[in-house]
PDB file of C-alpha atoms in Angstrom:
ATOM      1  CA  MET A  86     -80.610   8.381  77.723  1.00  0.00           C
ATOM      2  CA  ALA A  87     -76.884   7.568  78.266  1.00  0.00           C
ATOM      3  CA  LYS A  88     -74.916   6.539  75.205  1.00  0.00           C
ATOM      4  CA  HIS A  89     -73.477   3.198  75.167  1.00  0.00           C
ATOM      5  CA  LYS A  90     -71.443   1.009  72.551  1.00  0.00           C
ATOM      6  CA  VAL A  91     -73.545  -1.748  70.925  1.00  0.00           C
ATOM      7  CA  ILE A  92     -71.562  -4.932  70.014  1.00  0.00           C
ATOM      8  CA  ILE A  93     -73.134  -6.242  66.811  1.00  0.00           C
ATOM      9  CA  SER A  94     -72.755  -9.802  66.019  1.00  0.00           C
ATOM     10  CA  CYS A  95     -73.645 -11.169  62.450  1.00  0.00           C
ATOM     11  CA  ALA A  96     -74.699 -14.777  62.058  1.00  0.00           C
ATOM     12  CA  ILE A  97     -73.640 -15.382  58.358  1.00  0.00           C
ATOM     13  CA  THR A  98     -75.400 -18.699  57.217  1.00  0.00           C
ATOM     14  CA  GLY A  99     -76.567 -20.853  60.053  1.00  0.00           C
ATOM     15  CA  SER A 100     -78.368 -24.163  59.379  1.00  0.00           C
ATOM     16  CA  ILE A 101     -82.120 -23.269  59.572  1.00  0.00           C
ATOM     17  CA  HIS A 102     -82.706 -21.573  56.287  1.00  0.00           C
ATOM     18  CA  THR A 103     -82.096 -23.477  53.107  1.00  0.00           C
ATOM     19  CA  PRO A 104     -80.556 -22.439  49.726  1.00  0.00           C
ATOM     20  CA  SER A 105     -83.873 -22.324  48.027  1.00  0.00           C
ATOM     21  CA  MET A 106     -85.213 -19.597  50.331  1.00  0.00           C
ATOM     22  CA  SER A 107     -82.800 -16.942  49.137  1.00  0.00           C
ATOM     23  CA  PRO A 108     -80.218 -16.672  46.481  1.00  0.00           C
ATOM     24  CA  HIS A 109     -78.284 -14.468  48.855  1.00  0.00           C
ATOM     25  CA  LEU A 110     -77.725 -17.243  51.506  1.00  0.00           C
ATOM     26  CA  PRO A 111     -74.002 -17.907  51.642  1.00  0.00           C
ATOM     27  CA  VAL A 112     -73.343 -21.625  50.952  1.00  0.00           C
ATOM     28  CA  THR A 113     -69.666 -22.193  49.633  1.00  0.00           C
ATOM     29  CA  ALA A 114     -66.595 -21.372  51.649  1.00  0.00           C
ATOM     30  CA  GLU A 115     -65.890 -18.382  49.337  1.00  0.00           C
ATOM     31  CA  GLU A 116     -69.266 -16.952  49.851  1.00  0.00           C
ATOM     32  CA  ILE A 117     -69.089 -17.400  53.465  1.00  0.00           C
ATOM     33  CA  ALA A 118     -65.882 -15.707  53.804  1.00  0.00           C
ATOM     34  CA  THR A 119     -66.807 -12.787  51.591  1.00  0.00           C
ATOM     35  CA  SER A 120     -69.999 -12.239  53.347  1.00  0.00           C
ATOM     36  CA  ALA A 121     -68.431 -12.506  56.727  1.00  0.00           C
ATOM     37  CA  LEU A 122     -65.908  -9.720  55.620  1.00  0.00           C
ATOM     38  CA  GLN A 123     -68.548  -7.488  54.199  1.00  0.00           C
ATOM     39  CA  ALA A 124     -70.432  -7.729  57.455  1.00  0.00           C
ATOM     40  CA  ALA A 125     -67.194  -6.808  59.335  1.00  0.00           C
ATOM     41  CA  GLY A 126     -66.713  -3.777  57.179  1.00  0.00           C
ATOM     42  CA  ALA A 127     -70.379  -2.690  57.700  1.00  0.00           C
ATOM     43  CA  GLY A 128     -69.773  -2.667  61.351  1.00  0.00           C
ATOM     44  CA  ALA A 129     -70.170  -6.168  62.904  1.00  0.00           C
ATOM     45  CA  ALA A 130     -67.704  -6.753  65.684  1.00  0.00           C
ATOM     46  CA  ILE A 131     -68.265 -10.562  65.659  1.00  0.00           C
ATOM     47  CA  VAL A 132     -69.119 -13.001  63.072  1.00  0.00           C
ATOM     48  CA  HIS A 133     -70.927 -16.227  64.064  1.00  0.00           C
ATOM     49  CA  LEU A 134     -70.058 -18.906  61.593  1.00  0.00           C
ATOM     50  CA  HIS A 135     -71.570 -22.338  60.401  1.00  0.00           C
ATOM     51  CA  ALA A 136     -70.430 -24.332  57.367  1.00  0.00           C
ATOM     52  CA  ARG A 137     -72.429 -25.907  54.511  1.00  0.00           C
ATOM     53  CA  ASN A 138     -71.851 -28.576  51.820  1.00  0.00           C
ATOM     54  CA  PRO A 139     -70.959 -26.424  48.764  1.00  0.00           C
ATOM     55  CA  GLN A 140     -72.806 -28.765  46.532  1.00  0.00           C
ATOM     56  CA  ASP A 141     -76.322 -28.712  47.957  1.00  0.00           C
ATOM     57  CA  GLY A 142     -75.966 -26.312  50.931  1.00  0.00           C
ATOM     58  CA  ARG A 143     -76.921 -28.640  53.654  1.00  0.00           C
ATOM     59  CA  PRO A 144     -75.127 -28.177  57.147  1.00  0.00           C
ATOM     60  CA  ASP A 145     -71.750 -29.480  57.380  1.00  0.00           C
ATOM     61  CA  GLN A 146     -70.191 -29.712  60.821  1.00  0.00           C
ATOM     62  CA  SER A 147     -66.944 -31.328  59.662  1.00  0.00           C
ATOM     63  CA  PRO A 148     -63.863 -29.268  60.767  1.00  0.00           C
ATOM     64  CA  GLU A 149     -62.568 -29.495  57.191  1.00  0.00           C
ATOM     65  CA  ALA A 150     -65.517 -27.630  56.044  1.00  0.00           C
ATOM     66  CA  PHE A 151     -64.627 -24.527  58.242  1.00  0.00           C
ATOM     67  CA  GLU A 152     -61.001 -24.390  57.235  1.00  0.00           C
ATOM     68  CA  PRO A 153     -61.162 -22.505  53.908  1.00  0.00           C
ATOM     69  CA  PHE A 154     -63.135 -19.582  55.094  1.00  0.00           C
ATOM     70  CA  LEU A 155     -61.561 -19.358  58.467  1.00  0.00           C
ATOM     71  CA  LYS A 156     -58.241 -18.822  57.029  1.00  0.00           C
ATOM     72  CA  VAL A 157     -59.385 -16.163  54.675  1.00  0.00           C
ATOM     73  CA  ILE A 158     -61.188 -14.221  57.270  1.00  0.00           C
ATOM     74  CA  LYS A 159     -58.313 -14.158  59.786  1.00  0.00           C
ATOM     75  CA  GLN A 160     -55.765 -13.181  56.986  1.00  0.00           C
ATOM     76  CA  SER A 161     -58.122 -10.189  55.932  1.00  0.00           C
ATOM     77  CA  SER A 162     -59.911  -8.874  59.163  1.00  0.00           C
ATOM     78  CA  ASN A 163     -59.448  -8.586  62.775  1.00  0.00           C
ATOM     79  CA  VAL A 164     -63.064  -9.377  63.373  1.00  0.00           C
ATOM     80  CA  VAL A 165     -63.844 -11.729  66.325  1.00  0.00           C
ATOM     81  CA  VAL A 166     -64.807 -15.280  64.917  1.00  0.00           C
ATOM     82  CA  ASN A 167     -67.423 -17.251  66.911  1.00  0.00           C
ATOM     83  CA  LEU A 168     -67.828 -20.689  65.712  1.00  0.00           C
ATOM     84  CA  THR A 169     -71.090 -22.641  66.419  1.00  0.00           C
ATOM     85  CA  THR A 170     -71.500 -25.709  68.464  1.00  0.00           C
ATOM     86  CA  GLY A 171     -75.212 -25.750  67.646  1.00  0.00           C
ATOM     87  CA  GLY A 172     -74.487 -27.006  64.140  1.00  0.00           C
ATOM     88  CA  SER A 173     -77.845 -28.546  63.254  1.00  0.00           C
ATOM     89  CA  PRO A 174     -80.278 -29.712  65.802  1.00  0.00           C
ATOM     90  CA  TYR A 175     -80.358 -33.059  63.991  1.00  0.00           C
ATOM     91  CA  MET A 176     -76.611 -33.580  64.837  1.00  0.00           C
ATOM     92  CA  THR A 177     -75.070 -35.115  68.169  1.00  0.00           C
ATOM     93  CA  VAL A 178     -73.254 -32.831  70.438  1.00  0.00           C
ATOM     94  CA  GLU A 179     -70.052 -34.648  69.605  1.00  0.00           C
ATOM     95  CA  GLU A 180     -70.383 -33.724  65.891  1.00  0.00           C
ATOM     96  CA  ARG A 181     -71.402 -30.230  66.793  1.00  0.00           C
ATOM     97  CA  VAL A 182     -68.429 -29.581  69.052  1.00  0.00           C
ATOM     98  CA  ARG A 183     -65.754 -30.840  66.672  1.00  0.00           C
ATOM     99  CA  PRO A 184     -65.002 -27.630  64.644  1.00  0.00           C
ATOM    100  CA  ALA A 185     -64.470 -25.514  67.609  1.00  0.00           C
ATOM    101  CA  ALA A 186     -62.377 -28.106  69.343  1.00  0.00           C
ATOM    102  CA  LYS A 187     -60.278 -28.196  66.266  1.00  0.00           C
ATOM    103  CA  TRP A 188     -59.856 -24.631  65.296  1.00  0.00           C
ATOM    104  CA  GLN A 189     -60.034 -23.100  68.906  1.00  0.00           C
ATOM    105  CA  PRO A 190     -61.801 -19.881  68.160  1.00  0.00           C
ATOM    106  CA  GLU A 191     -61.981 -16.833  70.417  1.00  0.00           C
ATOM    107  CA  VAL A 192     -65.669 -17.463  70.830  1.00  0.00           C
ATOM    108  CA  ALA A 193     -67.915 -20.533  70.491  1.00  0.00           C
ATOM    109  CA  SER A 194     -71.709 -20.526  70.733  1.00  0.00           C
ATOM    110  CA  LEU A 195     -73.366 -22.826  73.373  1.00  0.00           C
ATOM    111  CA  ASN A 196     -77.011 -23.552  73.506  1.00  0.00           C
ATOM    112  CA  MET A 197     -78.119 -23.711  77.112  1.00  0.00           C
ATOM    113  CA  GLY A 198     -81.096 -26.023  77.151  1.00  0.00           C
ATOM    114  CA  SER A 199     -83.120 -28.638  75.101  1.00  0.00           C
ATOM    115  CA  MET A 200     -86.127 -27.393  73.292  1.00  0.00           C
ATOM    116  CA  ASN A 201     -88.708 -28.207  70.579  1.00  0.00           C
ATOM    117  CA  PHE A 202     -87.462 -26.757  67.343  1.00  0.00           C
ATOM    118  CA  GLY A 203     -90.298 -26.164  64.965  1.00  0.00           C
ATOM    119  CA  LEU A 204     -89.078 -25.102  61.513  1.00  0.00           C
ATOM    120  CA  PHE A 205     -92.060 -26.714  59.732  1.00  0.00           C
ATOM    121  CA  PRO A 206     -94.177 -23.299  59.502  1.00  0.00           C
ATOM    122  CA  MET A 207     -91.634 -22.253  56.691  1.00  0.00           C
ATOM    123  CA  LEU A 208     -93.275 -24.986  54.635  1.00  0.00           C
ATOM    124  CA  LYS A 209     -96.271 -22.759  54.270  1.00  0.00           C
ATOM    125  CA  ARG A 210     -94.234 -20.086  52.552  1.00  0.00           C
ATOM    126  CA  TYR A 211     -91.924 -22.133  50.524  1.00  0.00           C
ATOM    127  CA  LYS A 212     -93.288 -24.831  47.997  1.00  0.00           C
ATOM    128  CA  THR A 213     -90.453 -25.338  45.546  1.00  0.00           C
ATOM    129  CA  PHE A 214     -87.106 -26.612  46.661  1.00  0.00           C
ATOM    130  CA  LYS A 215     -83.865 -27.305  44.720  1.00  0.00           C
ATOM    131  CA  HIS A 216     -82.812 -30.208  47.059  1.00  0.00           C
ATOM    132  CA  ASP A 217     -84.741 -33.066  48.517  1.00  0.00           C
ATOM    133  CA  TRP A 218     -83.051 -32.608  51.941  1.00  0.00           C
ATOM    134  CA  GLU A 219     -84.595 -29.083  52.317  1.00  0.00           C
ATOM    135  CA  PRO A 220     -88.373 -29.901  52.733  1.00  0.00           C
ATOM    136  CA  ALA A 221     -87.510 -33.178  54.579  1.00  0.00           C
ATOM    137  CA  MET A 222     -85.513 -31.170  57.234  1.00  0.00           C
ATOM    138  CA  LEU A 223     -88.356 -28.803  57.722  1.00  0.00           C
ATOM    139  CA  GLU A 224     -90.975 -31.537  57.838  1.00  0.00           C
ATOM    140  CA  GLY A 225     -88.896 -33.553  60.252  1.00  0.00           C
ATOM    141  CA  SER A 226     -89.022 -30.810  62.748  1.00  0.00           C
ATOM    142  CA  HIS A 227     -92.656 -31.543  63.630  1.00  0.00           C
ATOM    143  CA  ASP A 228     -90.984 -34.287  65.856  1.00  0.00           C
ATOM    144  CA  LEU A 229     -87.660 -32.624  66.599  1.00  0.00           C
ATOM    145  CA  VAL A 230     -86.277 -31.919  70.080  1.00  0.00           C
ATOM    146  CA  PHE A 231     -82.942 -30.019  69.854  1.00  0.00           C
ATOM    147  CA  ARG A 232     -81.173 -31.955  72.552  1.00  0.00           C
ATOM    148  CA  ASN A 233     -78.841 -29.923  74.961  1.00  0.00           C
ATOM    149  CA  SER A 234     -78.866 -31.978  78.112  1.00  0.00           C
ATOM    150  CA  PHE A 235     -76.900 -31.193  81.200  1.00  0.00           C
ATOM    151  CA  LYS A 236     -74.587 -33.937  80.076  1.00  0.00           C
ATOM    152  CA  ASP A 237     -74.196 -32.493  76.568  1.00  0.00           C
ATOM    153  CA  ILE A 238     -73.530 -28.995  77.993  1.00  0.00           C
ATOM    154  CA  ARG A 239     -71.000 -30.227  80.366  1.00  0.00           C
ATOM    155  CA  TYR A 240     -69.315 -32.250  77.444  1.00  0.00           C
ATOM    156  CA  ALA A 241     -68.988 -29.007  75.358  1.00  0.00           C
ATOM    157  CA  LEU A 242     -67.635 -26.882  78.289  1.00  0.00           C
ATOM    158  CA  GLU A 243     -65.161 -29.401  79.451  1.00  0.00           C
ATOM    159  CA  THR A 244     -63.869 -29.941  75.799  1.00  0.00           C
ATOM    160  CA  LEU A 245     -63.663 -26.266  74.957  1.00  0.00           C
ATOM    161  CA  ASN A 246     -62.521 -24.734  78.186  1.00  0.00           C
ATOM    162  CA  ALA A 247     -59.220 -26.324  77.594  1.00  0.00           C
ATOM    163  CA  THR A 248     -58.734 -24.388  74.332  1.00  0.00           C
ATOM    164  CA  GLY A 249     -59.311 -21.031  76.065  1.00  0.00           C
ATOM    165  CA  ALA A 250     -62.528 -20.199  74.243  1.00  0.00           C
ATOM    166  CA  ARG A 251     -65.226 -17.714  75.646  1.00  0.00           C
ATOM    167  CA  TYR A 252     -68.921 -18.305  74.909  1.00  0.00           C
ATOM    168  CA  GLU A 253     -72.052 -16.899  73.400  1.00  0.00           C
ATOM    169  CA  PHE A 254     -74.512 -18.444  75.631  1.00  0.00           C
ATOM    170  CA  GLU A 255     -77.697 -18.940  73.509  1.00  0.00           C
ATOM    171  CA  CYS A 256     -80.789 -18.834  75.689  1.00  0.00           C
ATOM    172  CA  TYR A 257     -84.160 -19.421  74.061  1.00  0.00           C
ATOM    173  CA  ASP A 258     -86.283 -19.490  77.385  1.00  0.00           C
ATOM    174  CA  THR A 259     -86.173 -18.553  80.892  1.00  0.00           C
ATOM    175  CA  SER A 260     -85.104 -22.065  82.060  1.00  0.00           C
ATOM    176  CA  HIS A 261     -81.815 -21.830  79.853  1.00  0.00           C
ATOM    177  CA  LEU A 262     -80.843 -18.747  82.010  1.00  0.00           C
ATOM    178  CA  TYR A 263     -81.153 -20.870  85.121  1.00  0.00           C
ATOM    179  CA  ASN A 264     -79.217 -23.633  83.409  1.00  0.00           C
ATOM    180  CA  LEU A 265     -76.419 -21.140  82.719  1.00  0.00           C
ATOM    181  CA  GLN A 266     -76.496 -20.051  86.408  1.00  0.00           C
ATOM    182  CA  TYR A 267     -76.006 -23.622  87.467  1.00  0.00           C
ATOM    183  CA  PHE A 268     -72.962 -24.025  85.345  1.00  0.00           C
ATOM    184  CA  LEU A 269     -71.618 -20.737  86.656  1.00  0.00           C
ATOM    185  CA  SER A 270     -72.175 -21.987  90.230  1.00  0.00           C
ATOM    186  CA  GLU A 271     -70.105 -25.255  89.393  1.00  0.00           C
ATOM    187  CA  GLY A 272     -67.185 -23.125  88.016  1.00  0.00           C
ATOM    188  CA  LEU A 273     -67.531 -24.529  84.487  1.00  0.00           C
ATOM    189  CA  VAL A 274     -68.119 -21.039  83.085  1.00  0.00           C
ATOM    190  CA  GLN A 275     -66.567 -17.877  84.053  1.00  0.00           C
ATOM    191  CA  ALA A 276     -67.736 -14.300  84.145  1.00  0.00           C
ATOM    192  CA  PRO A 277     -67.960 -11.896  82.316  1.00  0.00           C
ATOM    193  CA  LEU A 278     -70.827 -13.963  80.496  1.00  0.00           C
ATOM    194  CA  PHE A 279     -72.028 -13.004  77.074  1.00  0.00           C
ATOM    195  CA  VAL A 280     -75.782 -13.983  77.054  1.00  0.00           C
ATOM    196  CA  GLN A 281     -77.543 -14.205  73.782  1.00  0.00           C
ATOM    197  CA  THR A 282     -81.244 -14.185  74.618  1.00  0.00           C
ATOM    198  CA  CYS A 283     -83.016 -15.581  71.537  1.00  0.00           C
ATOM    199  CA  PHE A 284     -86.697 -14.567  70.587  1.00  0.00           C
ATOM    200  CA  GLY A 285     -89.452 -15.740  68.158  1.00  0.00           C
ATOM    201  CA  LEU A 286     -88.347 -19.323  67.110  1.00  0.00           C
ATOM    202  CA  LEU A 287     -91.226 -21.771  67.617  1.00  0.00           C
ATOM    203  CA  GLY A 288     -90.342 -23.823  70.650  1.00  0.00           C
ATOM    204  CA  GLY A 289     -88.700 -21.049  72.547  1.00  0.00           C
ATOM    205  CA  ILE A 290     -89.870 -17.819  74.043  1.00  0.00           C
ATOM    206  CA  GLY A 291     -91.947 -15.368  71.920  1.00  0.00           C
ATOM    207  CA  ALA A 292     -90.699 -12.002  70.696  1.00  0.00           C
ATOM    208  CA  HIS A 293     -93.230  -9.777  72.390  1.00  0.00           C
ATOM    209  CA  ALA A 294     -91.810  -6.760  74.188  1.00  0.00           C
ATOM    210  CA  GLU A 295     -92.842  -8.311  77.524  1.00  0.00           C
ATOM    211  CA  ASP A 296     -90.812 -11.479  76.599  1.00  0.00           C
ATOM    212  CA  VAL A 297     -87.691  -9.379  75.991  1.00  0.00           C
ATOM    213  CA  MET A 298     -88.134  -7.476  79.341  1.00  0.00           C
ATOM    214  CA  HIS A 299     -88.810 -10.801  81.281  1.00  0.00           C
ATOM    215  CA  MET A 300     -85.636 -12.456  79.923  1.00  0.00           C
ATOM    216  CA  LYS A 301     -83.627  -9.136  80.628  1.00  0.00           C
ATOM    217  CA  ARG A 302     -85.139  -8.996  84.221  1.00  0.00           C
ATOM    218  CA  THR A 303     -84.305 -12.624  84.793  1.00  0.00           C
ATOM    219  CA  ALA A 304     -80.630 -12.303  83.537  1.00  0.00           C
ATOM    220  CA  ASP A 305     -80.098  -9.191  85.692  1.00  0.00           C
ATOM    221  CA  ARG A 306     -81.389 -10.938  88.841  1.00  0.00           C
ATOM    222  CA  LEU A 307     -79.258 -14.156  88.107  1.00  0.00           C
ATOM    223  CA  PHE A 308     -75.984 -12.535  86.994  1.00  0.00           C
ATOM    224  CA  GLY A 309     -76.077  -8.850  88.148  1.00  0.00           C
ATOM    225  CA  GLY A 310     -73.105  -6.873  86.681  1.00  0.00           C
ATOM    226  CA  SER A 311     -71.214 -10.092  85.608  1.00  0.00           C
ATOM    227  CA  TYR A 312     -72.778 -10.449  82.083  1.00  0.00           C
ATOM    228  CA  ARG A 313     -73.147  -8.593  78.793  1.00  0.00           C
ATOM    229  CA  TRP A 314     -76.700  -8.850  77.303  1.00  0.00           C
ATOM    230  CA  SER A 315     -77.335  -9.433  73.542  1.00  0.00           C
ATOM    231  CA  VAL A 316     -80.484 -10.395  71.585  1.00  0.00           C
ATOM    232  CA  LEU A 317     -81.541 -12.060  68.302  1.00  0.00           C
ATOM    233  CA  GLY A 318     -85.048 -12.041  66.986  1.00  0.00           C
ATOM    234  CA  ALA A 319     -86.047 -14.700  64.385  1.00  0.00           C
ATOM    235  CA  GLY A 320     -87.393 -13.733  61.134  1.00  0.00           C
ATOM    236  CA  ARG A 321     -89.543 -10.588  60.981  1.00  0.00           C
ATOM    237  CA  ASN A 322     -88.884  -9.931  64.826  1.00  0.00           C
ATOM    238  CA  GLN A 323     -85.105  -9.410  63.870  1.00  0.00           C
ATOM    239  CA  MET A 324     -85.038  -5.645  63.815  1.00  0.00           C
ATOM    240  CA  PRO A 325     -87.799  -4.628  66.312  1.00  0.00           C
ATOM    241  CA  VAL A 326     -86.269  -6.943  69.000  1.00  0.00           C
ATOM    242  CA  ALA A 327     -82.761  -5.417  68.163  1.00  0.00           C
ATOM    243  CA  ALA A 328     -83.827  -1.846  68.280  1.00  0.00           C
ATOM    244  CA  MET A 329     -85.608  -2.459  71.613  1.00  0.00           C
ATOM    245  CA  ALA A 330     -82.599  -4.115  73.150  1.00  0.00           C
ATOM    246  CA  ALA A 331     -80.343  -1.378  71.940  1.00  0.00           C
ATOM    247  CA  ALA A 332     -82.526   1.219  73.571  1.00  0.00           C
ATOM    248  CA  MET A 333     -82.269  -0.747  76.950  1.00  0.00           C
ATOM    249  CA  GLY A 334     -78.448  -0.809  76.988  1.00  0.00           C
ATOM    250  CA  GLY A 335     -78.194  -4.232  75.070  1.00  0.00           C
ATOM    251  CA  ASN A 336     -76.186  -5.625  72.121  1.00  0.00           C
ATOM    252  CA  VAL A 337     -77.559  -7.110  69.058  1.00  0.00           C
ATOM    253  CA  ARG A 338     -77.327 -10.016  66.491  1.00  0.00           C
ATOM    254  CA  VAL A 339     -78.439  -9.808  63.041  1.00  0.00           C
ATOM    255  CA  GLY A 340     -77.643 -11.925  60.023  1.00  0.00           C
ATOM    256  CA  LEU A 341     -78.964 -14.405  57.369  1.00  0.00           C
ATOM    257  CA  GLU A 342     -79.041 -17.250  59.890  1.00  0.00           C
ATOM    258  CA  ASP A 343     -81.734 -15.477  61.858  1.00  0.00           C
ATOM    259  CA  SER A 344     -83.632 -13.640  59.139  1.00  0.00           C
ATOM    260  CA  LEU A 345     -83.567 -13.710  55.288  1.00  0.00           C
ATOM    261  CA  TRP A 346     -85.273 -10.259  55.121  1.00  0.00           C
ATOM    262  CA  VAL A 347     -84.258  -6.653  55.355  1.00  0.00           C
ATOM    263  CA  GLY A 348     -87.721  -5.162  55.281  1.00  0.00           C
ATOM    264  CA  ALA A 349     -91.311  -6.235  54.571  1.00  0.00           C
ATOM    265  CA  GLY A 350     -91.180  -8.541  51.656  1.00  0.00           C
ATOM    266  CA  GLN A 351     -87.687  -7.537  50.721  1.00  0.00           C
ATOM    267  CA  LEU A 352     -84.891 -10.107  50.783  1.00  0.00           C
ATOM    268  CA  ALA A 353     -81.682  -8.948  52.350  1.00  0.00           C
ATOM    269  CA  PRO A 354     -79.039  -8.936  49.508  1.00  0.00           C
ATOM    270  CA  SER A 355     -76.305  -9.564  52.031  1.00  0.00           C
ATOM    271  CA  ASN A 356     -75.495  -9.785  55.741  1.00  0.00           C
ATOM    272  CA  ALA A 357     -73.799  -6.398  55.556  1.00  0.00           C
ATOM    273  CA  ALA A 358     -77.255  -5.089  54.515  1.00  0.00           C
ATOM    274  CA  GLN A 359     -78.683  -6.071  57.839  1.00  0.00           C
ATOM    275  CA  VAL A 360     -75.603  -4.821  59.870  1.00  0.00           C
ATOM    276  CA  SER A 361     -75.576  -1.252  58.323  1.00  0.00           C
ATOM    277  CA  PRO A 362     -79.493  -0.413  58.949  1.00  0.00           C
ATOM    278  CA  GLY A 363     -78.995  -1.950  62.419  1.00  0.00           C
ATOM    279  CA  SER A 364     -76.115   0.402  63.152  1.00  0.00           C
ATOM    280  CA  GLN A 365     -78.240   3.361  62.076  1.00  0.00           C
ATOM    281  CA  ASP A 366     -81.153   2.228  64.274  1.00  0.00           C
ATOM    282  CA  HIS A 367     -78.928   1.840  67.378  1.00  0.00           C
ATOM    283  CA  ARG A 368     -77.636   5.469  66.894  1.00  0.00           C
ATOM    284  CA  GLY A 369     -81.281   6.469  66.874  1.00  0.00           C
ATOM    285  CA  THR A 370     -81.633   5.111  70.388  1.00  0.00           C
ATOM    286  CA  GLY A 371     -78.750   6.956  71.723  1.00  0.00           C
ATOM    287  CA  ALA A 372     -76.382   4.002  71.287  1.00  0.00           C
ATOM    288  CA  ARG A 373     -73.120   3.676  69.123  1.00  0.00           C
ATOM    289  CA  HIS A 374     -72.236   0.526  67.517  1.00  0.00           C
ATOM    290  CA  ARG A 375     -68.803  -1.014  67.981  1.00  0.00           C
ATOM    291  CA  ASN A 376     -67.056  -1.769  64.775  1.00  0.00           C
ATOM    292  CA  ALA A 377     -64.745  -4.695  64.185  1.00  0.00           C
ATOM    293  CA  GLY A 378     -61.702  -3.393  65.805  1.00  0.00           C
ATOM    294  CA  ARG A 379     -60.237  -5.244  68.786  1.00  0.00           C
ATOM    295  CA  SER A 380     -61.703  -2.761  71.177  1.00  0.00           C
ATOM    296  CA  ALA A 381     -65.050  -4.292  70.339  1.00  0.00           C
ATOM    297  CA  ARG A 382     -63.969  -7.837  71.414  1.00  0.00           C
ATOM    298  CA  HIS A 383     -66.423 -10.298  73.034  1.00  0.00           C
ATOM    299  CA  PRO A 384     -65.932  -9.826  76.914  1.00  0.00           C
ATOM    300  CA  GLY A 385     -63.070 -12.008  78.018  1.00  0.00           C
ATOM    301  CA  ALA A 386     -62.014 -13.137  74.516  1.00  0.00           C
ATOM    302  CA  GLN A 387     -58.477 -14.515  74.227  1.00  0.00           C
ATOM    303  CA  GLY A 388     -57.353 -12.598  71.222  1.00  0.00           C
ATOM    304  CA  GLY A 389     -57.094 -13.477  67.499  1.00  0.00           C
ATOM    305  CA  ASP A 390     -53.500 -14.484  67.829  1.00  0.00           C
ATOM    306  CA  ARG A 391     -54.228 -17.593  70.000  1.00  0.00           C
ATOM    307  CA  VAL A 392     -56.717 -19.280  67.638  1.00  0.00           C
ATOM    308  CA  GLY A 393     -56.021 -22.502  65.918  1.00  0.00           C
ATOM    309  CA  PHE A 394     -56.403 -21.271  62.303  1.00  0.00           C
TER     310      PHE A 394
END
């Protein structure tokens, strides 16, 4: 097998998991900054960032919530910063895009289609919560459609293209790849694409090996050599999907946004703890991980000297 360099993205906190689920989930700006820097030190080339209310940990998509940790990360590391435009599936697209529009990161995530977003199965595992919003958010996902219409996607692209941002295109099903092909044909996105295929979240494609291969084959057919492929697996699927993708020549995303675990029944003590084993797994497949140096940048990223923070 030919050796290749694997770009490791680390999603630091997200909006899906709640503070009651793990004491290690970063909530405050200081915790998010520290965890991001530790992940970069462990080998992550890109850190994917959400913000939370420091009092109760609920998702906070106000630009002001991002500012404290963005400045610390930029002053302390040359890791590529990827800001969410997914925010929370309960938010409008206008709310979700505001932080990236304000801070003009090198990379912004972009969900490529609407989908059911079932978080309620976690209520079977977790029975006790610190904050009322946590079970309410999970229960509400029985009737939750994460809206990413063509109009929404176009709004995000037209808003953020003016900042020079590149994208992590999050694709949770085959149709999302076709949606991305449409926006590529319209000239609203430019190659090379960074395509994050997402597996194992209820409402999207599953995490079976055949699902991974199907998404890869479809992306190959649609985009040829004009894209870089990455994967994320939700929950227990995280490391198996990552190892499979690395063996197939892909890149990987880990982090506490996607899984709170580092092994069966073992909570990850940090984001870095998921990055480091992932790096070793990739070496076992013949791949070499890319560290946080600028040589490991997201393809086409504008450079850290041009961001707005």
